[in-house]
Amino acid sequence: MQADIVLFDDFETLDVFGPAEIFGRSPHYTLNYCSLSGGVITSSQGAQIITTVFEPEKTALMLVPGGQGTRRLVSDEGMLTALRTAAQHAQWCLSVCTGSAFWRQPVCLTADRRHPINAPGSGQPLYLHR
């Protein structure tokens, strides 16, 4: 299964490479670093990653990291539309830290696709997509 890691400028490096190490060790996953337009994406820490063009309609597993870049993208119509399309096709939509902000946007997921759980120790609801 291809694991699409959706990157954007100012993503948090640890949010990407922690999960990438786990998925990358499994023979069941192929990692695909992608972004809306493809090309070089730079993390908050200055790491540059060459990405493919994100194809949301072909996504089986999607990981959205957090980082400073999420603050401006939670209102970006192109990003939200791509994530919604991917969520409609994917078996799994995963996010790390502030990447979860996308799933709180009404345009991203409809209520019937959200699965609330309580964040450990916080009592705050998190939304998972399956």
Coordinates of N, CA and C in Angstrom, one line a residue:
M1 N 0.8 -1.2 0.0 CA 0.0 0.0 0.0 C 0.9 1.2 0.0
Q2 N 0.5 2.2 -0.8 CA 1.3 3.5 -0.8 C 0.8 4.3 0.3
A3 N 1.8 4.9 1.1 CA 1.5 5.8 2.1 C 1.9 7.2 1.6
D4 N 0.9 8.0 1.4 CA 1.1 9.4 0.9 C 1.4 10.3 2.1
I5 N 2.6 10.9 2.2 CA 2.9 11.8 3.2 C 2.8 13.2 2.6
V6 N 1.8 13.9 2.9 CA 1.4 15.2 2.3 C 2.2 16.3 3.0
L7 N 3.1 16.9 2.2 CA 4.0 17.9 2.7 C 3.6 19.3 2.3
F8 N 4.1 20.3 3.0 CA 3.8 21.7 2.7 C 5.0 22.5 3.3
D9 N 5.3 23.7 2.8 CA 6.3 24.5 3.4 C 6.1 24.7 4.9
D10 N 7.1 24.7 5.7 CA 7.1 24.9 7.1 C 6.5 23.7 7.9
F11 N 6.5 22.5 7.3 CA 6.1 21.3 8.1 C 7.1 21.0 9.2
E12 N 6.7 20.3 10.2 CA 7.5 19.9 11.3 C 8.2 18.6 10.9
T13 N 9.6 18.6 10.9 CA 10.4 17.5 10.5 C 10.1 16.2 11.3
L14 N 10.0 16.3 12.6 CA 9.8 15.1 13.4 C 8.4 14.5 13.1
D15 N 7.4 15.3 12.8 CA 6.1 14.8 12.5 C 6.1 14.0 11.3
V16 N 7.0 14.2 10.4 CA 7.1 13.4 9.1 C 8.0 12.1 9.3
F17 N 9.2 12.4 9.9 CA 10.2 11.3 9.8 C 10.0 10.3 11.0
G18 N 9.3 10.6 12.0 CA 9.0 9.6 13.0 C 8.1 8.5 12.4
P19 N 6.9 8.9 11.9 CA 6.0 8.0 11.2 C 6.6 7.3 10.0
A20 N 7.4 8.1 9.2 CA 8.0 7.5 8.0 C 9.0 6.4 8.4
E21 N 9.6 6.5 9.5 CA 10.5 5.4 9.9 C 9.7 4.1 10.2
I22 N 8.6 4.3 10.8 CA 7.8 3.1 11.1 C 7.2 2.5 9.8
F23 N 6.5 3.3 9.0 CA 5.9 2.8 7.8 C 7.0 2.3 6.8
G24 N 8.2 2.9 6.8 CA 9.3 2.5 5.9 C 9.9 1.2 6.3
R25 N 9.7 0.7 7.5 CA 10.3 -0.6 7.9 C 9.3 -1.7 7.5
S26 N 8.1 -1.4 7.2 CA 7.1 -2.4 6.9 C 7.2 -2.8 5.4
P27 N 7.2 -4.0 5.0 CA 7.1 -4.4 3.6 C 5.8 -4.1 3.0
H28 N 4.8 -3.7 3.8 CA 3.5 -3.5 3.3 C 3.2 -2.1 2.8
Y29 N 4.2 -1.2 3.0 CA 4.0 0.2 2.6 C 5.1 0.7 1.8
T30 N 4.8 1.6 0.8 CA 5.7 2.3 0.0 C 5.5 3.8 0.3
L31 N 6.6 4.5 0.7 CA 6.4 5.9 1.1 C 6.4 6.8 -0.2
N32 N 5.5 7.7 -0.2 CA 5.4 8.7 -1.3 C 5.3 10.1 -0.6
Y33 N 6.4 10.9 -0.7 CA 6.4 12.2 -0.2 C 5.8 13.1 -1.3
C34 N 4.7 13.8 -1.0 CA 4.0 14.5 -2.1 C 3.5 15.9 -1.5
S35 N 3.2 16.7 -2.4 CA 2.7 18.1 -2.1 C 1.7 18.5 -3.2
L36 N 0.9 19.6 -3.0 CA -0.1 20.0 -4.0 C 0.5 20.2 -5.4
S37 N 1.7 20.8 -5.5 CA 2.2 21.1 -6.8 C 3.5 20.3 -7.1
G38 N 4.0 19.5 -6.2 CA 5.2 18.7 -6.4 C 6.4 19.6 -6.3
G39 N 7.6 19.1 -6.4 CA 8.8 19.9 -6.3 C 9.4 19.9 -4.9
V40 N 10.3 20.9 -4.6 CA 11.0 21.0 -3.4 C 10.1 21.6 -2.3
I41 N 10.0 21.0 -1.2 CA 9.3 21.5 0.0 C 10.3 21.7 1.1
T42 N 10.2 22.7 1.9 CA 11.2 23.0 3.0 C 10.5 23.0 4.3
S43 N 11.0 22.2 5.2 CA 10.5 22.1 6.6 C 10.8 23.4 7.4
S44 N 10.2 23.5 8.6 CA 10.5 24.6 9.5 C 12.0 24.6 9.9
Q45 N 12.6 23.4 9.9 CA 14.0 23.2 10.3 C 15.0 23.4 9.1
G46 N 14.4 23.6 7.9 CA 15.3 23.8 6.8 C 15.6 22.6 5.9
A47 N 15.0 21.4 6.3 CA 15.2 20.2 5.5 C 14.4 20.4 4.2
Q48 N 15.0 20.0 3.1 CA 14.3 20.1 1.8 C 14.0 18.7 1.3
I49 N 12.8 18.5 0.9 CA 12.3 17.2 0.4 C 11.8 17.4 -1.0
I50 N 12.2 16.5 -1.9 CA 11.7 16.5 -3.3 C 10.4 15.7 -3.3
T51 N 9.3 16.4 -3.7 CA 8.0 15.7 -3.6 C 7.4 15.5 -5.0
T52 N 6.5 14.5 -5.1 CA 5.7 14.2 -6.3 C 4.4 15.1 -6.1
V53 N 3.6 15.2 -7.2 CA 2.3 15.8 -7.1 C 1.3 14.9 -6.4
F54 N 0.7 15.5 -5.4 CA -0.3 14.7 -4.7 C -1.5 14.4 -5.5
E55 N -1.9 13.1 -5.6 CA -3.0 12.6 -6.3 C -4.1 12.1 -5.4
P56 N -4.9 13.0 -4.8 CA -5.8 12.6 -3.8 C -6.8 11.5 -4.1
E57 N -7.2 11.4 -5.4 CA -8.1 10.4 -5.7 C -7.5 9.0 -5.7
K58 N -6.2 8.9 -5.6 CA -5.5 7.6 -5.6 C -4.9 7.2 -4.2
T59 N -5.3 8.0 -3.2 CA -4.7 7.8 -1.9 C -5.4 6.6 -1.2
A60 N -4.6 5.8 -0.6 CA -5.0 4.7 0.2 C -4.8 5.0 1.7
L61 N -3.6 5.5 2.0 CA -3.2 5.9 3.3 C -2.5 7.3 3.2
M62 N -3.0 8.2 4.0 CA -2.5 9.6 3.9 C -2.1 10.0 5.3
L63 N -0.9 10.7 5.4 CA -0.4 11.2 6.6 C -0.2 12.7 6.4
V64 N -0.8 13.5 7.3 CA -0.6 15.0 7.2 C 0.1 15.4 8.5
P65 N 1.4 15.9 8.4 CA 2.1 16.4 9.5 C 1.6 17.7 10.0
G66 N 2.1 18.1 11.2 CA 1.9 19.5 11.7 C 3.0 20.4 11.3
G67 N 3.0 21.5 11.9 CA 4.1 22.5 11.7 C 3.5 23.9 11.5
Q68 N 4.3 24.9 11.4 CA 3.9 26.3 11.3 C 3.1 26.5 10.0
G69 N 3.4 25.7 9.0 CA 2.7 25.8 7.7 C 1.2 25.6 7.8
T70 N 0.7 24.8 8.8 CA -0.7 24.5 8.9 C -1.5 25.7 9.2
R71 N -0.9 26.7 9.9 CA -1.7 27.9 10.3 C -2.2 28.6 9.1
R72 N -1.5 28.7 8.0 CA -2.1 29.4 6.8 C -2.8 28.5 5.9
L73 N -2.5 27.2 5.9 CA -3.2 26.2 5.0 C -4.6 25.8 5.5
V74 N -4.9 26.0 6.8 CA -6.2 25.5 7.2 C -7.4 26.4 6.6
S75 N -7.0 27.4 5.9 CA -8.0 28.2 5.2 C -7.7 28.2 3.7
D76 N -6.8 27.4 3.3 CA -6.5 27.3 1.8 C -7.4 26.4 1.1
E77 N -8.2 26.9 0.3 CA -9.3 26.1 -0.4 C -8.7 24.9 -1.2
G78 N -7.6 25.1 -1.9 CA -6.9 24.1 -2.6 C -6.5 22.9 -1.8
M79 N -5.9 23.2 -0.7 CA -5.4 22.2 0.3 C -6.6 21.4 0.9
L80 N -7.6 22.2 1.3 CA -8.8 21.5 1.9 C -9.5 20.6 0.9
T81 N -9.7 21.1 -0.3 CA -10.3 20.3 -1.3 C -9.6 19.0 -1.6
A82 N -8.2 19.1 -1.7 CA -7.4 17.9 -1.9 C -7.5 16.9 -0.8
L83 N -7.5 17.4 0.4 CA -7.6 16.5 1.6 C -9.0 15.9 1.7
R84 N -10.0 16.6 1.3 CA -11.4 16.1 1.4 C -11.5 15.0 0.3
T85 N -11.0 15.2 -0.9 CA -11.0 14.2 -1.9 C -10.2 13.0 -1.5
A86 N -9.0 13.2 -0.9 CA -8.2 12.0 -0.5 C -9.0 11.3 0.6
A87 N -9.6 12.0 1.5 CA -10.3 11.3 2.6 C -11.5 10.5 2.1
Q88 N -12.1 10.9 1.0 CA -13.2 10.1 0.5 C -12.7 8.8 -0.2
H89 N -11.4 8.7 -0.6 CA -10.9 7.5 -1.2 C -10.0 6.7 -0.3
A90 N -9.4 7.3 0.7 CA -8.4 6.6 1.6 C -9.1 5.6 2.5
Q91 N -8.3 4.6 2.9 CA -8.7 3.7 3.9 C -8.3 4.3 5.3
W92 N -7.2 5.1 5.3 CA -6.7 5.7 6.5 C -6.3 7.1 6.2
C93 N -6.7 8.0 7.1 CA -6.2 9.4 7.1 C -5.6 9.7 8.5
L94 N -4.3 10.0 8.5 CA -3.6 10.2 9.7 C -3.0 11.6 9.8
S95 N -3.0 12.1 11.0 CA -2.3 13.4 11.2 C -1.5 13.4 12.4
V96 N -0.6 14.3 12.5 CA 0.3 14.5 13.6 C 0.2 15.9 14.1
C97 N 0.0 16.1 15.4 CA 0.0 17.4 16.0 C -0.9 18.4 15.3
T98 N -0.4 19.6 14.9 CA -1.3 20.6 14.3 C -1.8 20.2 12.9
G99 N -1.4 19.0 12.3 CA -1.9 18.5 11.1 C -3.4 18.1 11.3
S100 N -3.8 17.9 12.6 CA -5.2 17.5 12.9 C -6.1 18.7 12.7
A101 N -5.6 19.9 12.6 CA -6.4 21.1 12.4 C -7.2 21.0 11.1
F102 N -6.7 20.3 10.1 CA -7.4 20.2 8.8 C -8.7 19.4 9.0
W103 N -8.7 18.4 9.9 CA -9.9 17.5 10.0 C -11.0 18.2 10.8
R104 N -10.7 19.4 11.4 CA -11.7 20.1 12.1 C -12.4 21.1 11.1
Q105 N -11.9 21.2 9.9 CA -12.5 22.1 8.9 C -13.7 21.5 8.3
P106 N -14.9 22.1 8.3 CA -16.1 21.5 7.7 C -15.9 21.0 6.3
V107 N -15.1 21.7 5.5 CA -15.0 21.3 4.1 C -14.2 20.0 3.9
C108 N -13.4 19.7 5.0 CA -12.5 18.5 4.9 C -13.3 17.2 5.0
L109 N -14.1 17.0 6.1 CA -14.8 15.8 6.4 C -16.2 16.1 6.8
T110 N -17.1 15.2 6.4 CA -18.5 15.4 6.9 C -18.6 14.7 8.2
A111 N -19.6 15.0 9.0 CA -19.7 14.5 10.3 C -19.8 13.0 10.4
D112 N -20.4 12.4 9.4 CA -20.6 10.9 9.4 C -19.3 10.2 9.2
R113 N -18.2 10.9 8.8 CA -16.9 10.3 8.6 C -15.9 10.5 9.7
R114 N -16.4 11.2 10.8 CA -15.6 11.5 11.9 C -15.8 10.5 13.0
H115 N -14.8 10.1 13.7 CA -14.8 9.2 14.8 C -14.2 9.8 16.0
P116 N -15.0 10.5 16.9 CA -14.3 11.2 18.0 C -13.8 10.2 19.1
I117 N -12.6 10.6 19.6 CA -12.1 9.9 20.7 C -11.5 11.0 21.6
N118 N -11.2 10.7 22.9 CA -10.6 11.6 23.8 C -9.1 11.5 23.7
A119 N -8.5 12.7 23.6 CA -7.0 12.7 23.6 C -6.5 12.3 25.0
P120 N -5.6 11.4 25.1 CA -5.1 11.0 26.4 C -4.7 12.1 27.3
G121 N -5.3 12.1 28.5 CA -4.9 13.1 29.5 C -5.5 14.5 29.3
S122 N -6.1 14.8 28.2 CA -6.6 16.1 27.9 C -8.1 16.3 28.0
G123 N -8.8 15.2 27.8 CA -10.3 15.2 27.8 C -10.8 15.9 26.5
Q124 N -10.0 16.4 25.6 CA -10.4 17.0 24.4 C -10.6 16.0 23.3
P125 N -11.7 16.2 22.5 CA -12.0 15.2 21.5 C -11.0 15.3 20.3
L126 N -10.6 14.2 19.8 CA -9.8 14.2 18.5 C -10.7 13.5 17.5
Y127 N -10.5 13.7 16.2 CA -11.3 13.1 15.2 C -10.4 12.3 14.3
L128 N -10.8 11.0 14.2 CA -10.0 10.1 13.4 C -10.9 9.7 12.2
H129 N -10.3 9.5 11.1 CA -11.0 9.1 9.9 C -10.6 7.6 9.5
R130 N -11.6 6.8 9.3 CA -11.3 5.4 8.9 C -11.9 5.1 7.5

